[in-house]
PDB file of C-alpha atoms in Angstrom:
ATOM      1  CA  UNK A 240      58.828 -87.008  68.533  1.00 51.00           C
ATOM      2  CA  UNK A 241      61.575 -86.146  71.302  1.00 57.00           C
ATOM      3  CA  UNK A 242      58.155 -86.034  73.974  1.00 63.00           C
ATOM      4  CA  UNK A 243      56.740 -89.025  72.506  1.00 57.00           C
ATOM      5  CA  UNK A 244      60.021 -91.138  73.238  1.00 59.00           C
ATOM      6  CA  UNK A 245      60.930 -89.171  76.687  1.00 65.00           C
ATOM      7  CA  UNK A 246      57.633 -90.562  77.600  1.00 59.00           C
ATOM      8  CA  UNK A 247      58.614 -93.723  76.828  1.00 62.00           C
ATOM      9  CA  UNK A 248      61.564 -93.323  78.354  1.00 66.00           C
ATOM     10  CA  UNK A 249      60.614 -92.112  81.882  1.00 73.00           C
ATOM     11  CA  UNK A 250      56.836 -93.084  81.592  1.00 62.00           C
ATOM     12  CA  UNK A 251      54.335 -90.537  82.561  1.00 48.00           C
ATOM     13  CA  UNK A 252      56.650 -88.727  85.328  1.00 46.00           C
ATOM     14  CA  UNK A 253      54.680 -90.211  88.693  1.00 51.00           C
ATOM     15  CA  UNK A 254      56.930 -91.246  91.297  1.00 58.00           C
ATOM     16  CA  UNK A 255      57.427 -94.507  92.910  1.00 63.00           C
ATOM     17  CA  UNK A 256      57.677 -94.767  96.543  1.00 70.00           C
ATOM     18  CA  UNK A 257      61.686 -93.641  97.698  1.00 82.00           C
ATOM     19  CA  UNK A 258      64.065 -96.142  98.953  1.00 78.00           C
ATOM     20  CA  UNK A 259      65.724 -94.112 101.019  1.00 83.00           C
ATOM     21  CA  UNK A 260      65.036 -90.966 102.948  1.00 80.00           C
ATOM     22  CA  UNK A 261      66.375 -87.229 103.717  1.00 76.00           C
ATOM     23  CA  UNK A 262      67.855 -87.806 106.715  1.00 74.00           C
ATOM     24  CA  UNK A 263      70.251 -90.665 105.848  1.00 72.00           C
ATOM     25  CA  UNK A 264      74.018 -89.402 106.153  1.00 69.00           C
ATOM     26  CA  UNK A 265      75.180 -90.668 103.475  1.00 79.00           C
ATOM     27  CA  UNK A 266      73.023 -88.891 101.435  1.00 89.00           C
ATOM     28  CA  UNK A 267      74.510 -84.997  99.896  1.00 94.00           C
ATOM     29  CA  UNK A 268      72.526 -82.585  97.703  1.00 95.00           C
ATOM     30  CA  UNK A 269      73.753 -80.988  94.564  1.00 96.00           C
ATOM     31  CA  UNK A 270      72.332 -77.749  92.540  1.00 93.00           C
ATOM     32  CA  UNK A 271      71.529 -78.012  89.410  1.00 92.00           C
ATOM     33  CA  UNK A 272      70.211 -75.964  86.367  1.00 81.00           C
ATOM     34  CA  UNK A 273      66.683 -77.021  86.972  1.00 80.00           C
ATOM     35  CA  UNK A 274      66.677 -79.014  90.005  1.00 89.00           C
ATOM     36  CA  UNK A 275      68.494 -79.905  93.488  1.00 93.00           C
ATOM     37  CA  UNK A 276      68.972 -83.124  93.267  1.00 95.00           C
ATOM     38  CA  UNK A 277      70.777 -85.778  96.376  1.00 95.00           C
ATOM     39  CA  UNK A 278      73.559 -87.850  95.574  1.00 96.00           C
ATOM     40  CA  UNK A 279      75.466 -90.837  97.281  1.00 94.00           C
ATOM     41  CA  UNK A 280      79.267 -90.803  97.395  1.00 95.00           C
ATOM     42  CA  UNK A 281      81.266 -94.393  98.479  1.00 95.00           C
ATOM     43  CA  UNK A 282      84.581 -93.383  99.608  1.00 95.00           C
ATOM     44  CA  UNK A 283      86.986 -96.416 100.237  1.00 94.00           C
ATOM     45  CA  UNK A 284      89.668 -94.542  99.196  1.00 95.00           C
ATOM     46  CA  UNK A 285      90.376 -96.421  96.248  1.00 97.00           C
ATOM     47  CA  UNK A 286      92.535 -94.856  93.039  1.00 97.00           C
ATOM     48  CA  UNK A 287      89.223 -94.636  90.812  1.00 98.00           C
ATOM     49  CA  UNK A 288      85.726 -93.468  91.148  1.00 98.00           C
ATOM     50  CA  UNK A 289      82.661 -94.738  89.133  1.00 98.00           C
ATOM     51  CA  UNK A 290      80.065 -91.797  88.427  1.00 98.00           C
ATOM     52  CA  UNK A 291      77.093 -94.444  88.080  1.00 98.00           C
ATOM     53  CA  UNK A 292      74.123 -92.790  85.907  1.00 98.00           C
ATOM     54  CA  UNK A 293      71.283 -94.977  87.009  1.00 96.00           C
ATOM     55  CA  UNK A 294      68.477 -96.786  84.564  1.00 92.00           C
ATOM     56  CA  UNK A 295      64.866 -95.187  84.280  1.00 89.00           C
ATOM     57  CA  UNK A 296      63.628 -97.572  86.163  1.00 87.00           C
ATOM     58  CA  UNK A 297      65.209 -97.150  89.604  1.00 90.00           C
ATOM     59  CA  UNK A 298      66.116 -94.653  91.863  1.00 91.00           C
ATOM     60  CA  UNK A 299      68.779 -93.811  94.723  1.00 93.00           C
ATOM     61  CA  UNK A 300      67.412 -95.672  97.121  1.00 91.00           C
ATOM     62  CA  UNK A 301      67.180 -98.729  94.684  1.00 92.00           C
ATOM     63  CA  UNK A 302      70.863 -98.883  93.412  1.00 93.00           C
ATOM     64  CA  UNK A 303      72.058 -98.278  97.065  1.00 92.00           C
ATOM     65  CA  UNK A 304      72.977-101.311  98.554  1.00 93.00           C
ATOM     66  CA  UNK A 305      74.100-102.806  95.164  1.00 95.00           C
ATOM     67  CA  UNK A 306      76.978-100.025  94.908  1.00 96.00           C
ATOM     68  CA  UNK A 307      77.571-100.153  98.592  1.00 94.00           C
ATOM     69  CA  UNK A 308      78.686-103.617  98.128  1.00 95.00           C
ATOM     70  CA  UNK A 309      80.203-103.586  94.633  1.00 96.00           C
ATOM     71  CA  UNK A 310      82.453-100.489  95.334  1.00 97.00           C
ATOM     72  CA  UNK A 311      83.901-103.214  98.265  1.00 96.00           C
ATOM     73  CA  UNK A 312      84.050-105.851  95.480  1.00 96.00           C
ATOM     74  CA  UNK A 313      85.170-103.547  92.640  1.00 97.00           C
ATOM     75  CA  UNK A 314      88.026-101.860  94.864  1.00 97.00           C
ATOM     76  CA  UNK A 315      86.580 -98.849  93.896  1.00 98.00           C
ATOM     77  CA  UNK A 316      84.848 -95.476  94.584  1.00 98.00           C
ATOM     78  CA  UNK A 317      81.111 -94.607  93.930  1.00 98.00           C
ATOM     79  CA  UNK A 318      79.488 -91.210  93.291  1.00 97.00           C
ATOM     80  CA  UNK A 319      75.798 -91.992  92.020  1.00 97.00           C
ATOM     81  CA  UNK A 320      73.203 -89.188  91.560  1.00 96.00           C
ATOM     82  CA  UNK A 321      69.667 -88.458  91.451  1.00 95.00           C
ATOM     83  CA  UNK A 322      67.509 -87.853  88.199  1.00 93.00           C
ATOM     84  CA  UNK A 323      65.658 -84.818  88.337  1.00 91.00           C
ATOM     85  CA  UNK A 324      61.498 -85.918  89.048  1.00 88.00           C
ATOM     86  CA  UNK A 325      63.163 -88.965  90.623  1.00 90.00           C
ATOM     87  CA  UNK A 326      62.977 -89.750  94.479  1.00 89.00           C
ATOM     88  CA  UNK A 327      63.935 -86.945  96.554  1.00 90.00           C
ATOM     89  CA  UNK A 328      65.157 -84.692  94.049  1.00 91.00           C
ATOM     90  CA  UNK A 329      62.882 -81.426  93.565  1.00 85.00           C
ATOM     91  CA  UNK A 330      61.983 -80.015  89.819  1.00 72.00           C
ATOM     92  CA  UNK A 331      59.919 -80.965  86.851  1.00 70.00           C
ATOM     93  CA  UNK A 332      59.656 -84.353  84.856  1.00 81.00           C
ATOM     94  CA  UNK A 333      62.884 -86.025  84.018  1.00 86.00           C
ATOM     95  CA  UNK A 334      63.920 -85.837  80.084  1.00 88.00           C
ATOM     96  CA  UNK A 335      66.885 -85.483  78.254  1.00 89.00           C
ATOM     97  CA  UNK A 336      67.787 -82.330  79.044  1.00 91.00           C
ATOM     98  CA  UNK A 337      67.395 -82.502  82.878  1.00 92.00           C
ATOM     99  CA  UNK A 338      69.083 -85.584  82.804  1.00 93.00           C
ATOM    100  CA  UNK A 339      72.339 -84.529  81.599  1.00 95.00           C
ATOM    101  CA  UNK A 340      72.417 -81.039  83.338  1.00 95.00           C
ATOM    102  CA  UNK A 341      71.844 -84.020  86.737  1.00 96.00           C
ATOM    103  CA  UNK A 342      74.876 -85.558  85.213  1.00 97.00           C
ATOM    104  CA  UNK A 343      77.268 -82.424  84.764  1.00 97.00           C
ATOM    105  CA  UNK A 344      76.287 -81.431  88.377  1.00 97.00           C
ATOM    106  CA  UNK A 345      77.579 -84.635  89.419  1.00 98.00           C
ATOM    107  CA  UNK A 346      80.770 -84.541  87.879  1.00 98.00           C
ATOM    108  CA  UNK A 347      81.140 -80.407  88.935  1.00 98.00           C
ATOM    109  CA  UNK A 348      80.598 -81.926  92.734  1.00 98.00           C
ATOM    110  CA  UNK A 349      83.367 -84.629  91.940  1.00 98.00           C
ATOM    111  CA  UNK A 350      85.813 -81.988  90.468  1.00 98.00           C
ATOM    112  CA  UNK A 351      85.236 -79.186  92.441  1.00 97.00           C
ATOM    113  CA  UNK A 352      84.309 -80.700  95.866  1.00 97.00           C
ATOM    114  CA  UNK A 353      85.977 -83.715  96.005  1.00 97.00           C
ATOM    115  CA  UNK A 354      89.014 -82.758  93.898  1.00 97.00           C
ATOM    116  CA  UNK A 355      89.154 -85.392  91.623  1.00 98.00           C
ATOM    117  CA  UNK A 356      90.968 -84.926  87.972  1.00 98.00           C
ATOM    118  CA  UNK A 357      88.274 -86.641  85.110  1.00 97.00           C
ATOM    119  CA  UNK A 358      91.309 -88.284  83.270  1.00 96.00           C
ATOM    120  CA  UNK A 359      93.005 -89.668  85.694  1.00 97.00           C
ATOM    121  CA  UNK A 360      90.186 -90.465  88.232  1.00 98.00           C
ATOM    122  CA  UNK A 361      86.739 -91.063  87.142  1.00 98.00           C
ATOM    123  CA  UNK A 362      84.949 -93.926  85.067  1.00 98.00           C
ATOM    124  CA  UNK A 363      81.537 -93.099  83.994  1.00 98.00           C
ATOM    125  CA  UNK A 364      79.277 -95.617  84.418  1.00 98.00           C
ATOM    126  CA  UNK A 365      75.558 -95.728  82.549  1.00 98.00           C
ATOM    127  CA  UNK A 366      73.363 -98.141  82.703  1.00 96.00           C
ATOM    128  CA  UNK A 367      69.968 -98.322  80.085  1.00 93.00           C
ATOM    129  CA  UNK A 368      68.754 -94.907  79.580  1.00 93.00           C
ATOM    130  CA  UNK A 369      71.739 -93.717  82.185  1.00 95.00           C
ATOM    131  CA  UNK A 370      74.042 -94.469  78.833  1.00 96.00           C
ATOM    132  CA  UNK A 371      73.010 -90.619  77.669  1.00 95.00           C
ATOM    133  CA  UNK A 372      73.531 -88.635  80.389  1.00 97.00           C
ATOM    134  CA  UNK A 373      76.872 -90.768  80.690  1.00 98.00           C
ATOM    135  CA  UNK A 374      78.402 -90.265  76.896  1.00 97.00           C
ATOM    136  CA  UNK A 375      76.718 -86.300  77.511  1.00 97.00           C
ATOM    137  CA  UNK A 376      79.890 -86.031  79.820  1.00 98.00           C
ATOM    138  CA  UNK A 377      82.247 -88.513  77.932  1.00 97.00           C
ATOM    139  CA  UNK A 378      81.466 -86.246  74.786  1.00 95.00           C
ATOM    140  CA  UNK A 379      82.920 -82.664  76.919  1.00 96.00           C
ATOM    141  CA  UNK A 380      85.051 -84.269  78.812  1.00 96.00           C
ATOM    142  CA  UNK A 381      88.080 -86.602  78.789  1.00 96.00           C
ATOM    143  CA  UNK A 382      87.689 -89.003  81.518  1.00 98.00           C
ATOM    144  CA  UNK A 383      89.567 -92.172  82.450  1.00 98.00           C
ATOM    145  CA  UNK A 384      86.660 -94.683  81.013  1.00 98.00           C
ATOM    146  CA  UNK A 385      83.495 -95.335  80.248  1.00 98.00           C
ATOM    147  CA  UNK A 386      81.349 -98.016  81.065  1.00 98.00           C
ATOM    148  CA  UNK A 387      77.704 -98.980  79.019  1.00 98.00           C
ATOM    149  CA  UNK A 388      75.158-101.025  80.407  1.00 98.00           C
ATOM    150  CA  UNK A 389      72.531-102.137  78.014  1.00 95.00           C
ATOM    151  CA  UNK A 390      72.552 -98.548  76.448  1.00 95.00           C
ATOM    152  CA  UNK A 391      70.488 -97.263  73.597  1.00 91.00           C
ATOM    153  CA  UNK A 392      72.131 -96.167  70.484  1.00 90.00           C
ATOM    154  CA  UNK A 393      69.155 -93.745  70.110  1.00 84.00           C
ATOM    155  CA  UNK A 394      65.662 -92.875  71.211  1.00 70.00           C
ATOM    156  CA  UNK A 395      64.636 -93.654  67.664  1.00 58.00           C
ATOM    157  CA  UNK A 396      65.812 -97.005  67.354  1.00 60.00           C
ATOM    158  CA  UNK A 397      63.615 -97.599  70.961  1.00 61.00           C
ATOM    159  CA  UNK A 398      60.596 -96.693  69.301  1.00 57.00           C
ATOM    160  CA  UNK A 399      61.156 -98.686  66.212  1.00 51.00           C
ATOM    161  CA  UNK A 400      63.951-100.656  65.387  1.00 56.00           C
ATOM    162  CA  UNK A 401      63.219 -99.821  61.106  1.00 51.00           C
ATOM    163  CA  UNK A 402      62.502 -95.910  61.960  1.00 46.00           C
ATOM    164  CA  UNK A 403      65.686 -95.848  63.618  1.00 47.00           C
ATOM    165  CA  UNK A 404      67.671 -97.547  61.241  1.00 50.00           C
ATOM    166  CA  UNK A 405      66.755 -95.043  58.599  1.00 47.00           C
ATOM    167  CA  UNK A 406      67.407 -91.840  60.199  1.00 51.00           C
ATOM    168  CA  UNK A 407      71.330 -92.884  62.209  1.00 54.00           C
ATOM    169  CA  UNK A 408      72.474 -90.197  60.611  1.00 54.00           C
ATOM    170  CA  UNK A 409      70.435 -87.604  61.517  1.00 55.00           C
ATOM    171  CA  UNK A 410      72.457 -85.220  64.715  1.00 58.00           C
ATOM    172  CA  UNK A 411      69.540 -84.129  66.556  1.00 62.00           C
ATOM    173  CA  UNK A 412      67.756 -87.108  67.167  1.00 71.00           C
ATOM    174  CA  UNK A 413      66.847 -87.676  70.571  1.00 76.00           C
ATOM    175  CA  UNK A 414      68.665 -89.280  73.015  1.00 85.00           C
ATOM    176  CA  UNK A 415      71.282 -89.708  69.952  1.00 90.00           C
ATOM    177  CA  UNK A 416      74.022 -91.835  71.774  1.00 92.00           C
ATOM    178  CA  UNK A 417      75.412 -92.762  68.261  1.00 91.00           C
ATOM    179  CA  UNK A 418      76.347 -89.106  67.645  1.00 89.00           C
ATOM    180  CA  UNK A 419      77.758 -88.807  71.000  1.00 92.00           C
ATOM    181  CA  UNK A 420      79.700 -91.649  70.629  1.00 94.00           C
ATOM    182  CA  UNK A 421      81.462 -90.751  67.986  1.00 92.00           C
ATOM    183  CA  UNK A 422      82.656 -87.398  69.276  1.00 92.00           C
ATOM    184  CA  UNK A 423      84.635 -89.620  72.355  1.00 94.00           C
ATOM    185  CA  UNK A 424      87.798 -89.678  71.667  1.00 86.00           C
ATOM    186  CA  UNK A 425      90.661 -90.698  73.640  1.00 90.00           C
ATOM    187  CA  UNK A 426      89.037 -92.736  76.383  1.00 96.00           C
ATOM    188  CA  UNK A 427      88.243 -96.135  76.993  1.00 97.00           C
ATOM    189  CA  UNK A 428      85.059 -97.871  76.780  1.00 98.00           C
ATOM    190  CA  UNK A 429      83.214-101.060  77.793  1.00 98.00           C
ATOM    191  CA  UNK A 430      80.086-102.288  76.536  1.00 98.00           C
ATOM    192  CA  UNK A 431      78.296-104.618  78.539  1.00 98.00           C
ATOM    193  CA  UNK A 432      74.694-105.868  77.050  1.00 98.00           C
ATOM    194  CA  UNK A 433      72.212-109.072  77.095  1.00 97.00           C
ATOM    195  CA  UNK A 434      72.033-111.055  73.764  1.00 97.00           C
ATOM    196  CA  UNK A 435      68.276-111.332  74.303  1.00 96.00           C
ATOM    197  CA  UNK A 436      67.522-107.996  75.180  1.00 94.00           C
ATOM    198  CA  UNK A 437      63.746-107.139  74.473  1.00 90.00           C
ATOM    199  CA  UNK A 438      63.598-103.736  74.766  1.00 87.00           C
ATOM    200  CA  UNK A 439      67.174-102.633  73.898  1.00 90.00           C
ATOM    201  CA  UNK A 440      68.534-104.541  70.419  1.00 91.00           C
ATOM    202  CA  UNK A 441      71.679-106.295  71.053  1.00 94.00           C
ATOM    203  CA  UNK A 442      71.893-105.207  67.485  1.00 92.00           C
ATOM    204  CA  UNK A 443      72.486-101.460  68.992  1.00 91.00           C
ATOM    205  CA  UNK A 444      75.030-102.638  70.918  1.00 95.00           C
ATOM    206  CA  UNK A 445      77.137-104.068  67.886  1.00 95.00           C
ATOM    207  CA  UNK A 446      76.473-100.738  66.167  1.00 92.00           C
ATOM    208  CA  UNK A 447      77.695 -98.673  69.339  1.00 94.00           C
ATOM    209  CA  UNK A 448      81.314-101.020  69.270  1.00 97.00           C
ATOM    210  CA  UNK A 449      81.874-100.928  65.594  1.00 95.00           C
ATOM    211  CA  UNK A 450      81.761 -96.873  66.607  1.00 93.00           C
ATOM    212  CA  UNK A 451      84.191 -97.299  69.215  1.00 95.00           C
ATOM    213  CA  UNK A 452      86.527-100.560  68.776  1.00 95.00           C
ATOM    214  CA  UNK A 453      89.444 -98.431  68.385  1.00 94.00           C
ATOM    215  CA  UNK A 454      89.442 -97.759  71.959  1.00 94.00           C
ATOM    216  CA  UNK A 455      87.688-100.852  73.513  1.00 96.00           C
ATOM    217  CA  UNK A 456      90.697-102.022  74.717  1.00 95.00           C
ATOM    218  CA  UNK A 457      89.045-105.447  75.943  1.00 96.00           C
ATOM    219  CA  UNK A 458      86.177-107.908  74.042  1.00 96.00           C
ATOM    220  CA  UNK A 459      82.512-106.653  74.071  1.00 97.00           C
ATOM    221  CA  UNK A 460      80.709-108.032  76.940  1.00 98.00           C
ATOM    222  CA  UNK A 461      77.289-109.858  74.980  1.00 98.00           C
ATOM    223  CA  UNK A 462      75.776-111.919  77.890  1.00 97.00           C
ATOM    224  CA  UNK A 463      74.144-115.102  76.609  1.00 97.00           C
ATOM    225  CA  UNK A 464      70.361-115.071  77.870  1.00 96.00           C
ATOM    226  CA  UNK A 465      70.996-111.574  79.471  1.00 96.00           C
ATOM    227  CA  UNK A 466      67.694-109.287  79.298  1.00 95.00           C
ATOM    228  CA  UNK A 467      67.470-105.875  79.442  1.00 93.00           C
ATOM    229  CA  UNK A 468      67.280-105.707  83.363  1.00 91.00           C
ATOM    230  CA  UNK A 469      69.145-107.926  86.065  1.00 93.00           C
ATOM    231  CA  UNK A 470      72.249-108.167  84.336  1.00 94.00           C
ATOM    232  CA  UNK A 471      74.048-106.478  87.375  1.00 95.00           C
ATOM    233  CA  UNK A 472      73.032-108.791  89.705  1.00 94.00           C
ATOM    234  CA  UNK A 473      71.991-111.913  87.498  1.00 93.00           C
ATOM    235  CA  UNK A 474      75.494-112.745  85.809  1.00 96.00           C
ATOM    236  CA  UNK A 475      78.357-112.510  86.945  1.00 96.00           C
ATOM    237  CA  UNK A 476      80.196-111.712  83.496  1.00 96.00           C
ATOM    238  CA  UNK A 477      78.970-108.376  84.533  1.00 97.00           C
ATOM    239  CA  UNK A 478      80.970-108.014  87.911  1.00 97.00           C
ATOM    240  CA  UNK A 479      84.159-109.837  86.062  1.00 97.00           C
ATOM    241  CA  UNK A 480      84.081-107.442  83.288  1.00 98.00           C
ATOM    242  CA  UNK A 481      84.337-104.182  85.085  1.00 98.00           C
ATOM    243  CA  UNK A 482      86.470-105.779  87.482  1.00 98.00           C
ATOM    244  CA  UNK A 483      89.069-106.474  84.514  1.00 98.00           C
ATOM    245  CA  UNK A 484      88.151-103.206  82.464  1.00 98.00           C
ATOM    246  CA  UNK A 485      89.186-101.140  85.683  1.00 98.00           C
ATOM    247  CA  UNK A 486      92.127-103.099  86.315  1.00 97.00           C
ATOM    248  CA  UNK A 487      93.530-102.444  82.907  1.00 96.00           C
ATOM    249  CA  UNK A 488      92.633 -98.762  83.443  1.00 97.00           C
ATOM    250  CA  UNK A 489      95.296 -98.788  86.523  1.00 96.00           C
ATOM    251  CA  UNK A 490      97.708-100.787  84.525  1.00 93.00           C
ATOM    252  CA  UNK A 491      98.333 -97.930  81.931  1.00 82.00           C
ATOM    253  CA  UNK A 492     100.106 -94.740  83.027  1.00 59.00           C
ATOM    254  CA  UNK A 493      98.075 -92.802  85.391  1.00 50.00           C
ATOM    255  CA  UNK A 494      97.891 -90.062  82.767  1.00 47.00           C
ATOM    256  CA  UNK A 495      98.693 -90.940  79.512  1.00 48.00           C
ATOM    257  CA  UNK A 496      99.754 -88.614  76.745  1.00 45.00           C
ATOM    258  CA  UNK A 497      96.277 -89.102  75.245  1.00 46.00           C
ATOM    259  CA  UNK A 498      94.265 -88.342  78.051  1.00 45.00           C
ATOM    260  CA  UNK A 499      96.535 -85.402  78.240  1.00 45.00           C
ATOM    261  CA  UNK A 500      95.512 -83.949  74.946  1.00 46.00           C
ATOM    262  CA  UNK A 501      92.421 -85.220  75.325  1.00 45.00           C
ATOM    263  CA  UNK A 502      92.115 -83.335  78.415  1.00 43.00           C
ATOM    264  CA  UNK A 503      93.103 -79.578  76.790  1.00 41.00           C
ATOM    265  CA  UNK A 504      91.214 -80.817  73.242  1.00 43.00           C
TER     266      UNK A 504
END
């Protein structure tokens, strides 16, 4: 079952042509557990970074420009990464497993390299099937906010909306953002999702918030004729949204007492 829905998840594993090369400066490489992977970091020197976990349908080279712009936009850093049998990166097939080691790789480089504190300085940012890899690190670590874009609430409700309603409560599903969900505590989140989503219920969405309304400080975002895919650049609810959700980020203390405990739970 957890093949059958990483296959529909990242397809059969052929690549697309790159958008972007090797040689481009912006571009830095990160190790992994299974793969070395490149990474693109926008430094503007703002207060907060986004760690942007890109959809299964694009790569690098594809979210490029759009982050290059919105981190001008957003007043705000960028630090997106590769997926494992995506682009440029080396390894095997992505799946859930290689997708979240990607993910904590990222967020080692952003610690470690960069020096930036999780609570106090980084917003993950997922966007379809980037929403796991994204509440894999909200889940082990306390960060300053999460963002979901048209996520799944789990692989099982992708395949069929019935199968998946009956087994929720099942831990080990895969790509089991419910369960992950749940175990966030402390942080902020944002949901952002189309109200005529085809492939993604909007119905996950309301399942994800009723999970985590005690610390969605603003309204869900439900986009009226939003789809599963161009809601970044196809409504501009989406731009407001995490424009005012990172705003009222920097309007609290820079580390509050929960992020504190959060951050030695």
């Amino acid at each position: 079952a957890a093949r059958l829905v990483s296959k529909l998840a990242f397809g059969a594993g052929e690549k697309k042509p790159c958008g972007y090369t090797t040689e481009e400066e912006e571009i830095i490489w990160l190790e992994t557990r299974h793969s070395r992977i490149p990474a693109l970091h926008i430094a503007r020197g703002h207060p907060l970074t986004l760690l942007v976990s890109h959809s299964n349908s694009e790569d690098l080279g594809d979210v490029r420009d759009f982050w290059t712009a919105k981190s001008t936009e957003l007043a705000v850093n960028v630090l997106a990464y590769e997926y494992s049998g995506y682009g440029h990166s080396s390894g095997s097939r992505p799946s859930e497993r290689r997708i979240c080691a990607d993910a904590t790789a990222a967020l080692a480089y952003a610690t470690e390299t960069l020096g930036l504190l999780p609570e106090r300085d980084i917003v993950l940012y997922g966007k379809s099937v980037g929403s796991v890899p994204t509440l894999h690190l909200a889940r082990h670590h306390a960060v300053r906010g999460v963002i979901l874009v048209s996520a799944l609430a789990s692989g099982a409700r992708v395949f069929s909306r019935t199968f998946g309603r009956c087994v929720d409560g099942l831990r080990f599903l895969p790509f089991n953002n419910l369960a992950r969900l749940k175990r966030v505590r402390h942080t902020p989140v944002q949901l952002i999702h189309g109200v005529e989503d085809e492939l993604v219920s909007i119905e996950d969405a309301r399942l994800m918030y009723a999970i985590c309304k005690e610390q969605h400080p603003l309204e869900p975002c439900w986009i009226d004729g939003g789809a599963h895919n161009g809601i970044e650049t196809g409504f501009e609810e989406h731009t407001t949204v995490v424009k005012t959700f990172l705003q009222q980020l920097l309007s609290e203390s820079q580390l509050s007492p929960a992020s504190e405990k959060a951050a030695l739970a």
